[in-house]
Each structure stands twice: as C-alpha cells, then as structure tokens.
Coordinates of C-alpha atoms in Angstrom, one line a residue:
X1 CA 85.5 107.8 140.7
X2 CA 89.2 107.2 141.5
X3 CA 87.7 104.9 144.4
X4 CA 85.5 102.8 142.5
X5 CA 88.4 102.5 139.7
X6 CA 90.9 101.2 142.2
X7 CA 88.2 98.8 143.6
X8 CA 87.6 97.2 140.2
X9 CA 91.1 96.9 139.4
X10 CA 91.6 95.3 142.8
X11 CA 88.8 92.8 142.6
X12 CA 90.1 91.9 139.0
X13 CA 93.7 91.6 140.0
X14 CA 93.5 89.3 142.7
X15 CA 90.5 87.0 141.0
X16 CA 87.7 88.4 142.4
X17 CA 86.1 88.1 139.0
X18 CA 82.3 89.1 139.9
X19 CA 81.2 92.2 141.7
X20 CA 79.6 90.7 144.0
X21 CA 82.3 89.9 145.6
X22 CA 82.7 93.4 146.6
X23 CA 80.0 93.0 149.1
X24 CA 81.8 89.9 150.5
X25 CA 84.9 92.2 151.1
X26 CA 82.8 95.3 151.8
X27 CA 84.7 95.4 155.3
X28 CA 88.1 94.6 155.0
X29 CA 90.3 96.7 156.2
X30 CA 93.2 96.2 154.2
X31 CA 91.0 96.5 150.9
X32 CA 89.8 99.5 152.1
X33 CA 92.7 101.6 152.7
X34 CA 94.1 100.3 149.4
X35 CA 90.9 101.7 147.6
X36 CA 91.0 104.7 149.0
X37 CA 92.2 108.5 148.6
X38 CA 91.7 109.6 152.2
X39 CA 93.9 109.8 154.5
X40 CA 94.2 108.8 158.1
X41 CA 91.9 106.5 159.7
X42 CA 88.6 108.2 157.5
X43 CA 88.8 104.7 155.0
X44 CA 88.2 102.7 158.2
X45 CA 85.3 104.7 159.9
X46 CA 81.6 104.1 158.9
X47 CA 79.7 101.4 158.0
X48 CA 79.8 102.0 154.4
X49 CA 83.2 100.0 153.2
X50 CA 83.6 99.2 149.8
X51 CA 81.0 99.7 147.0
X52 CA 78.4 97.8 146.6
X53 CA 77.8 95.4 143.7
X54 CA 75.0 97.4 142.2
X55 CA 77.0 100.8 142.6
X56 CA 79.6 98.8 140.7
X57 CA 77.2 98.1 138.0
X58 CA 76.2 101.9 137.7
X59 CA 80.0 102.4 137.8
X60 CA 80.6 100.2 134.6
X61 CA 77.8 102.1 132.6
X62 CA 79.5 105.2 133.5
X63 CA 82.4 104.1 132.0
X64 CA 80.9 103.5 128.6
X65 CA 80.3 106.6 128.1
X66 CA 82.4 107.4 124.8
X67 CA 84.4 110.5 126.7
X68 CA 85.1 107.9 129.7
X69 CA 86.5 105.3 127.2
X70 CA 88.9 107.2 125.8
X71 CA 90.4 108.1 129.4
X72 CA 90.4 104.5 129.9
X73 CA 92.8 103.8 127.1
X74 CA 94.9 106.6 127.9
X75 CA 95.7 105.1 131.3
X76 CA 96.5 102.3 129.6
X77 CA 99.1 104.3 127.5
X78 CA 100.3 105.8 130.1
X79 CA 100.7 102.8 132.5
X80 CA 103.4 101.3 129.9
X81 CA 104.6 104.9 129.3
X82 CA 105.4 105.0 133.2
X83 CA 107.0 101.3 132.7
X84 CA 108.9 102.1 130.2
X85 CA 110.5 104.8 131.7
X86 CA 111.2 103.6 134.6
X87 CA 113.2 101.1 133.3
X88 CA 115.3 103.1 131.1
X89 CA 116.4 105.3 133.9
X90 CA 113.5 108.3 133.2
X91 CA 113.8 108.4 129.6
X92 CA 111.6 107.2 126.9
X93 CA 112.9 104.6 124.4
X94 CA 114.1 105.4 121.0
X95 CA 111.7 102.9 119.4
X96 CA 109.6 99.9 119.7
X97 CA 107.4 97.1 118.1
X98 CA 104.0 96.7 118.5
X99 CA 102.5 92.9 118.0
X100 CA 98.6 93.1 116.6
X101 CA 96.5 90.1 117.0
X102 CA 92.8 88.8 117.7
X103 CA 91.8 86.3 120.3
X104 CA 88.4 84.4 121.1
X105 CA 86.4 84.9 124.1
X106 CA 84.4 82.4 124.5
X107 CA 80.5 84.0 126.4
X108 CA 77.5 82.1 127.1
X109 CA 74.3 83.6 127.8
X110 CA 72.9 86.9 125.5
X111 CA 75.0 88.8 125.6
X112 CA 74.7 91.6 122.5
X113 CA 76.9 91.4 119.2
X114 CA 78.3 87.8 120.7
X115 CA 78.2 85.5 117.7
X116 CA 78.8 81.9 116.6
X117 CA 82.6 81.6 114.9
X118 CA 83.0 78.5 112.6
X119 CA 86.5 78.9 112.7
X120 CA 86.8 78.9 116.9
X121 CA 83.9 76.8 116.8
X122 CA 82.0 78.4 119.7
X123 CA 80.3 82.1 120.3
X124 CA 82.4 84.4 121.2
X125 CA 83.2 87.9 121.3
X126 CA 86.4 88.6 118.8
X127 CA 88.2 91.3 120.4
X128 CA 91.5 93.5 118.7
X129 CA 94.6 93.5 121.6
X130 CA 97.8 95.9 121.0
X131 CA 100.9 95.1 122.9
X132 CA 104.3 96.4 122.6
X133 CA 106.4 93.5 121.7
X134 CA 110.0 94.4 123.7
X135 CA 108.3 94.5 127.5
X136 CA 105.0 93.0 127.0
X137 CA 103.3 96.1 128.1
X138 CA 99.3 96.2 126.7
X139 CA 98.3 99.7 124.7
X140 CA 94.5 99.3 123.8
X141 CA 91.9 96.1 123.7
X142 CA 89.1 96.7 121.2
X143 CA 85.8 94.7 121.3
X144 CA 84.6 93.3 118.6
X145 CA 81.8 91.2 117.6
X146 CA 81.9 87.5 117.1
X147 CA 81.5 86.8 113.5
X148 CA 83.7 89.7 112.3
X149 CA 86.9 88.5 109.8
X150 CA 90.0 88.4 111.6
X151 CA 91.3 92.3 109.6
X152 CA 88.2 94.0 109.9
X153 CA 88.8 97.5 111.3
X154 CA 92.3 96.9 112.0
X155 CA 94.1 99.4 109.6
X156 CA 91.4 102.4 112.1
X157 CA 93.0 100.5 115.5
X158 CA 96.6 100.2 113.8
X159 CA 96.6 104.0 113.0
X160 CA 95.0 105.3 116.2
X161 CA 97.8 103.0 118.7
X162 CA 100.6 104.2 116.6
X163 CA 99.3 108.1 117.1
X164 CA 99.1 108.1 120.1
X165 CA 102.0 105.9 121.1
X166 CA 104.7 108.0 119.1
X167 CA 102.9 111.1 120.6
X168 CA 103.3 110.0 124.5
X169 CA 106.1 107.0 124.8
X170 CA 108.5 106.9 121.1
X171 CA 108.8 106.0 117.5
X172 CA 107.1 103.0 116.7
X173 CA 109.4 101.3 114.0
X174 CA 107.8 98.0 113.3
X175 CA 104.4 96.2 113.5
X176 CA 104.0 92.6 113.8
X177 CA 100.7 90.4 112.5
X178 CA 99.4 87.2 112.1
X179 CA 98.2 85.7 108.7
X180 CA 94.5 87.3 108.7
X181 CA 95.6 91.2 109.0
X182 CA 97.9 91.9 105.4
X183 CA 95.4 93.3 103.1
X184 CA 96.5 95.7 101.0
X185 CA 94.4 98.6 102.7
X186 CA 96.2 97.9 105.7
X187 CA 99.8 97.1 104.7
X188 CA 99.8 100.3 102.4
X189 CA 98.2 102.5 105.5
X190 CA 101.3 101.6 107.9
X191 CA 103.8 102.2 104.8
X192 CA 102.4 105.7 104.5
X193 CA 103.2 106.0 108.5
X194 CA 106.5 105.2 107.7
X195 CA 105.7 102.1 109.8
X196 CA 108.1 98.6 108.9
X197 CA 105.6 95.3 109.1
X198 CA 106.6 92.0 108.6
X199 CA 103.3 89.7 108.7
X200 CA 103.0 86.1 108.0
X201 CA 100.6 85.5 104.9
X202 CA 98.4 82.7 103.9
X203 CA 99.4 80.4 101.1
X204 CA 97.5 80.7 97.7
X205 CA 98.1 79.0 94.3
X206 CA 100.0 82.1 92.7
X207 CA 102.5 81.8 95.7
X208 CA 102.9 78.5 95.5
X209 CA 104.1 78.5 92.0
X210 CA 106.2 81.5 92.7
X211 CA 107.9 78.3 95.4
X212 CA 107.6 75.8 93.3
X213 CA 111.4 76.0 92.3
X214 CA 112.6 76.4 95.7
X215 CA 110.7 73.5 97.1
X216 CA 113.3 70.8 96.4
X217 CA 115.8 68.6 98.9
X218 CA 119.2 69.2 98.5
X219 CA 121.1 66.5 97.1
X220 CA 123.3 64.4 100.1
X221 CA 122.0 62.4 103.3
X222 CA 119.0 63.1 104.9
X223 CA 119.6 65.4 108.4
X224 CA 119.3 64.5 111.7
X225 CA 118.2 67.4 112.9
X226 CA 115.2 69.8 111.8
X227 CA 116.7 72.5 108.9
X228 CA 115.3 75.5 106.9
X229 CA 116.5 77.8 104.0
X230 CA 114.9 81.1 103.1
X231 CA 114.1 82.4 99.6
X232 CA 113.5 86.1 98.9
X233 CA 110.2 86.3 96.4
X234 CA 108.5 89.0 95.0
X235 CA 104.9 89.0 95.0
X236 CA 101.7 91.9 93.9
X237 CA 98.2 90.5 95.4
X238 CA 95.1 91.3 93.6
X239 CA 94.3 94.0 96.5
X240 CA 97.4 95.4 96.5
X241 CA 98.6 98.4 94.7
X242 CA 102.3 97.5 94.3
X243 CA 104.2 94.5 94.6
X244 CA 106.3 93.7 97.7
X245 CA 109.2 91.9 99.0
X246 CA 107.8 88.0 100.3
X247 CA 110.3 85.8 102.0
X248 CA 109.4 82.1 101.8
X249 CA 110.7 79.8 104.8
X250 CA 111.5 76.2 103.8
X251 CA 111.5 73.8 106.3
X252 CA 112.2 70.0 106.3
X253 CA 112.2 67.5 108.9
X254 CA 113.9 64.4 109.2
X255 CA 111.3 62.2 109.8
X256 CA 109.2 64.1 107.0
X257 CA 108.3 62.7 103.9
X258 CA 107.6 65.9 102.1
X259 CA 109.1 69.9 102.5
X260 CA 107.1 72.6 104.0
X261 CA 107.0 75.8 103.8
X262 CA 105.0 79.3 104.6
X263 CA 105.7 83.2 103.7
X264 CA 106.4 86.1 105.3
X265 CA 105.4 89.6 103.9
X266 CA 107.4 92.4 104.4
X267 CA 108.6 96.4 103.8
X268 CA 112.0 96.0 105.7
X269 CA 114.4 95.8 103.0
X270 CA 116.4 93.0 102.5
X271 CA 119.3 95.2 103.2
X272 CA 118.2 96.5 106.6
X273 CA 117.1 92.5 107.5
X274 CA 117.4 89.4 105.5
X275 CA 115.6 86.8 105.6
X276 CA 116.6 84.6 108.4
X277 CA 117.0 87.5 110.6
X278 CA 113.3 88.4 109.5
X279 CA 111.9 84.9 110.5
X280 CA 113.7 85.2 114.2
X281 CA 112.4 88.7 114.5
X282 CA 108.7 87.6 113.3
X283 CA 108.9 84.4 115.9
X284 CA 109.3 86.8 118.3
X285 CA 105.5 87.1 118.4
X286 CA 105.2 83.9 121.1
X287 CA 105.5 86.1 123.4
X288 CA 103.1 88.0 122.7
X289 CA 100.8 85.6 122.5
X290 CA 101.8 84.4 126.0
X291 CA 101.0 87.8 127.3
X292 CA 97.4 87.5 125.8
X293 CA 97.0 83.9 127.0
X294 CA 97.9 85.5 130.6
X295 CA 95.1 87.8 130.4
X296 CA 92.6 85.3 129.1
X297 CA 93.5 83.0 131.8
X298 CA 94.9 84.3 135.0
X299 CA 92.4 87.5 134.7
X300 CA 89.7 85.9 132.5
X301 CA 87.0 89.3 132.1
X302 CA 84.2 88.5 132.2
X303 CA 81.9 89.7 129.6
X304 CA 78.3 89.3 131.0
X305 CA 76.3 92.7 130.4
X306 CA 73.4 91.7 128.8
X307 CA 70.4 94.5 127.1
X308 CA 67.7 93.6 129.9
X309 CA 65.3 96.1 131.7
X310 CA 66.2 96.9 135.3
X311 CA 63.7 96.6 138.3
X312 CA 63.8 97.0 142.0
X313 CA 61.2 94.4 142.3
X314 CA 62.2 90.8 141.4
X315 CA 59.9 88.8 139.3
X316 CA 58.1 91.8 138.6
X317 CA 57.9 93.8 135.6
X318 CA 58.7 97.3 135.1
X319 CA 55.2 99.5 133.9
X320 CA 58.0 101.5 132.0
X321 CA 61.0 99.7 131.0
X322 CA 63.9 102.2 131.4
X323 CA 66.5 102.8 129.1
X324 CA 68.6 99.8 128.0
X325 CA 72.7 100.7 128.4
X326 CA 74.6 100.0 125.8
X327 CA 75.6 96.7 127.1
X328 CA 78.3 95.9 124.5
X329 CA 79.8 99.1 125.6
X330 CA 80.0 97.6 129.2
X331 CA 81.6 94.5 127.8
X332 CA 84.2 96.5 125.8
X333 CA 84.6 98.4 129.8
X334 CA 85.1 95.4 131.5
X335 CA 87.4 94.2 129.0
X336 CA 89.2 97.6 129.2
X337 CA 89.2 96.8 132.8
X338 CA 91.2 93.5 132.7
X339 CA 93.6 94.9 130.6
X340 CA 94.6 97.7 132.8
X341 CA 94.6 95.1 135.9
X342 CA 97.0 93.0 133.7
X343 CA 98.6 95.9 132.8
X344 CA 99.2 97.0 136.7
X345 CA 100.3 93.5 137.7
X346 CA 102.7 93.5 134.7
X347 CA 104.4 96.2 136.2
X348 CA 105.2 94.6 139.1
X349 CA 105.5 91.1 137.8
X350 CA 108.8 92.8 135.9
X351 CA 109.7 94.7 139.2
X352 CA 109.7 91.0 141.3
X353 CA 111.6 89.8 138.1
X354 CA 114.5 92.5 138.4
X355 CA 114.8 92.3 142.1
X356 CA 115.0 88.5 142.7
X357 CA 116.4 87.3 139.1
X358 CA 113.7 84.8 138.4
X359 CA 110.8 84.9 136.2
X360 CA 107.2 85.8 137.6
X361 CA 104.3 84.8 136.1
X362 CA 101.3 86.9 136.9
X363 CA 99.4 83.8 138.1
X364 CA 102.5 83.3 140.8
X365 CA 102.1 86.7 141.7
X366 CA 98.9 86.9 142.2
X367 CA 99.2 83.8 145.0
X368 CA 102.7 85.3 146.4
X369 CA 102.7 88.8 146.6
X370 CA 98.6 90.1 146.0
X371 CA 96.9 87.5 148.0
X372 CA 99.6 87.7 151.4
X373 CA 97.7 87.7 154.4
X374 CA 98.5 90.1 156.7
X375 CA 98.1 91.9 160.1
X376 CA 96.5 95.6 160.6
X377 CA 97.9 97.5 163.7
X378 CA 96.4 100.8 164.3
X379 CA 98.0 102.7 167.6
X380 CA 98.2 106.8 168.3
X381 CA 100.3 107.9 165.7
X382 CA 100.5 105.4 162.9
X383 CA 99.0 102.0 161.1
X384 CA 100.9 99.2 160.5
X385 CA 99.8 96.4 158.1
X386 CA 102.0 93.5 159.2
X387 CA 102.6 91.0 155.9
X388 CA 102.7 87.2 156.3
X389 CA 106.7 86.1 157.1
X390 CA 106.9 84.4 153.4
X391 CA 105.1 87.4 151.3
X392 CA 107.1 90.1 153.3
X393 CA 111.0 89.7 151.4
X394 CA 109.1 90.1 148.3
X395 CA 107.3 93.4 149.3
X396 CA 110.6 94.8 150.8
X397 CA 112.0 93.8 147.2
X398 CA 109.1 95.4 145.2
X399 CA 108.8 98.4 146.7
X400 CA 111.8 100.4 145.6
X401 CA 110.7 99.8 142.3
X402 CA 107.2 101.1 143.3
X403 CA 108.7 104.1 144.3
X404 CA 111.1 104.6 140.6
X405 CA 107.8 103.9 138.9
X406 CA 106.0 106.5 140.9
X407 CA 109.1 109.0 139.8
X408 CA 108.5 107.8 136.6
X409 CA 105.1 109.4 136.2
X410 CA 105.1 113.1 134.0

C-alpha cells in the first residue's frame, strides 16, 4: 500500500493526471526506485515495474473505504504538522489561522452527486478545502455535491479541522470565511470553541439602513487616490441568537460617482483589533485563494469515477453485474489525493523558497526540480542517479531541508 500511495502521489505531482500513464512509465527506473520501500537493486529486477492502471483503480476503491479516509486526512495533518515544525526549529507554533472556503470543479460526463450550479453556471462538484492561512499548508478537502449552498455542513468540517489540528499541530485562534458561511449555527459553534472569526457578510436591507448615515463624502476636494473609512456597527440577524460586532468598510474612488461599501462580521473585539486592522487581516485571504487556484490548476484532480458495472469482456455485458463502488467516495479519494500531492510539493516549494530567496510557484517546480532528467549509474557497491547540470544546484539546495523535515517527523 505504501507503494501504490507513493505512485499516485508521484503521477499527480509531476502531471501525470490519468493512471494510465502508469503503464507508460511502468519501467522507469528512476520512478521505480522513488516508489519503492525496498532496498538495493530489488525495485529494479522483474518485469513487473510500476502498477498497473487497473491495480490503480482497485487501489482508489480501497481507499474509500471510510477507515482508509480518515488515514488519508491524517497524513494530510500531519504533512503540515511536519512543515510547520520544521520551520520553527522542531517546535510547534503557538497558534494559527485557518481560511475556509468552497471552490467549483467543473466534471463532464456522469459522474454521481455532480450537479448543475446556476451560480458557477456549469456542473460541478462543490467541494469544502481547509488551509492554514500563515504557510499555506492544506488540512482536509471535503467533497461535496454540486448543487449544495455554499454553508452547508460547514459548522461539522469547521469543528472536526479545529479538533484535530489543536490536538496534533497548536491553538487555532482565528477562522477566516467568505460571505456564504456566517450563519448563526455556524458563527455561534466556533464562539463556543473559543474560536475568533471574522467573515465577510452579504449586504441586506436592515444593514443597509444601519449604513445609511455613514455613507456620505466628506466635505473638501475630491481625492486622487482610492480611500476608505471604517465604521463599527452592531447588528442581530434573524438566525442569530445574539447580536454581534459588524464593521462596515467605506470605499470611494476618484473616478466614482457613488460610495461603496461591504461588512465584515466579527467576535474579535474592537479592543483586541479595530477595524482597519480587521479589514487587512481579513484580505489576507488572497492568498489563500491562490493556494486553491494552484491546486485547481497546476494539479487539476480529476474526478472521473463514475457508478458503471465492471467486465473483463469489452462490449459485453456482465450476466451478474457486480457491486457498484461508491464512486463518489473515489472522487472524494482522488481529490484527497491532489491535495496531499499539493501538499508534498508545498513543502518543498517553501524549501526552494528559503534556500534560493525567490518565490516558487508549484507550476515552476514541477518543470525545474520534479520533471529533471537525469542519468541512472548502477556499479558494485552503489547507484548513482546523475541530475541534468541545470536541475542539480536546486537539488543540492533542497535537500538539507529534506533532511530537517525528515527530523521534523514525531
């Protein structure tokens, strides 16, 4: 299992997006060794090589087995655990910030629970993704169906990530979410956490005559340059059970006609953060979404299990169909999968960062570092795998930091 783990996460990270290209690769020797536990020349002997797509396939189904999805997203925990420490010389941090949001991916085909969204205007799957907020580092990716509301089983996911992150890595202070999550149930479940959130929230016509009064020019020439004020509100939605601090921003624009404006709901205390240093901490959730453009894009999963009988006999049918696997569960796998390849190339897109002081984007990893050709040299004693001259000064730079995140490790 170990083995057919790393080859997945191998195929994924260096774009190999279908498994059938495992049977393209079955025999190269440098995938091999890297896929493998054994030691010595036993990856390279036989005819077997890597596995095989359908083995692959088998593989995935294994995974979805509730008990093997839960160890999934433990590694992922424990991936950015291992990050974290590493970084912060072998200890774990004193806190952190977790940024919550939903993303479209778009599938074609049938495959199960994959529904038409009006508001993305195309069928997707509408997945939950958890990320910590300071490093970038993913916790958990939760698939969800197509046509489900942007909140819905949020406050469960919210709850679970912050267990088990301030059981394994530190305390997790604040949360940060986009306009579609603050529903009472959700916002009171993270207070009763002790858990700050600060979440932007969607205008209505209560809040807007609770701004009404702030939403007027000051008197003098027009600016030159873009300008906003904030205004601290107080405001009880009809699902909520108490009222609760709102900051509105208030922005105007010189070539604008007319102000605008959105809120910000909050339980930080304006003492402990007021309201321009709430807006630059919320803003800080562009990164975030960066991160999860990054995995859409330069990893792109690819959710194609669809609920079809299987037979060794093409363009026959089966007498007996055998049982359907849960092929939403293999999506959610497969998604589980890219994360933790993202997740792994994170890692070391942070490492290349630190050792040659320039930012590394996991795309520009991926064509640098993962995808260097190289030379395999097997005499008596030892192999050598010779890298190409231009990807070897990053793998002597990299691998110091291989070796402090292997330290890293519990």
């Amino acid at each position: 299992m170990p083995s057919l783990l790393r080859t997945m996460l191998l195929l994924v990270a260096q774009g190999w997006r279908d498994h059938d290209d495992a049977d393209a690769l079955r025999h190269d020797p440098a995938m091999r060794l890297a896929v493998s536990s054994s030691a010595g020349l036993t990856p390279l002997t036989g005819e077997a090589g890597l596995a095989s797509q359908p083995t692959l396939s088998r593989f995935t189904a294994m995974l979805a087995r509730p008990e093997n999805l839960t160890v999934l997203r433990e590694v992922a925990l424990e991936l950015a655990g291992r990050n974290l420490r590493s970084e912060n010389g072998g200890e774990r941090r004193t806190r952190i910030t977790l940024d919550v949001d939903s993303l479209p991916v778009e599938v074609h085909g049938h495959q199960p629970k994959a529904e038409w969204n009006g508001h993305y205007r195309a069928r997707i799957y509408h997945p939950l993704i958890t990320s910590i907020a300071e490093t970038g580092d993913m916790l958990d990716a939760r698939l969800r169906p197509g046509n489900v509301g942007t909140a819905d089983g949020a406050l469960d996911v919210n709850l679970d990530v912050v267990d088990r992150a301030e059981a394994s890595l530190c305390r997790i202070t604040h949360v940060r979410i986009d306009a579609g999550f603050p529903s009472g149930a959700l916002l009171a479940g993270l207070e009763a956490r002790g858990v700050h959130h600060v979440a932007r929230l969607r205008a209505n016509p209560a809040l807007g005559r609770l701004a009404e009064p702030h939403m007027k020019r000051p008197s003098g020439r027009r600016p030159t340059e873009p300008r906003l004020w904030t205004h601290e509100l107080e405001y009880q939605a009809a699902n909520w059970d108490e009222p609760r601090r709102i900051v509105l921003v208030v922005k105007e624009r010189p070539d604008g006609l007319l102000l605008d404006r959105f809120f910000l709901v909050t339980s930080i205390s304006r003492f402990q953060m007021n309201g321009l240093d709430l807006l630059a901490h919320y803003r800080q959730r562009g990164k975030a979404e960066g991160h999860m453009g990054e995995l859409m894009d330069v990893l792109a999963p690819t959710l194609s299990s669809t609920n079809r009988p299987k037979t060794h006999l093409r363009g026959k049918k089966p007498k007996t169909a055998a049982p359907a696997v849960d092929a939403f569960t293999c999506n959610e796998v497969r998604l589980l999968i890219g994360m933790l390849a993202y997740q792994v190339m994170h890692v070391a897109r942070r490492a290349m960062a630190r050792a040659t002081g320039s930012a590394w984007s996991l795309r520009r990893l991926r064509e640098r570092v993962l995808r260097a050709g190289a030379r395999l040299v097997i005499s008596a004693r030892r192999m050598a795998l010779i890298l190409a001259e231009a990807a070897a000064p990053f793998w002597a730079a990299i691998w110091p930091h291989i070796q402090r995140l292997r330290a890293a490790s519990p």
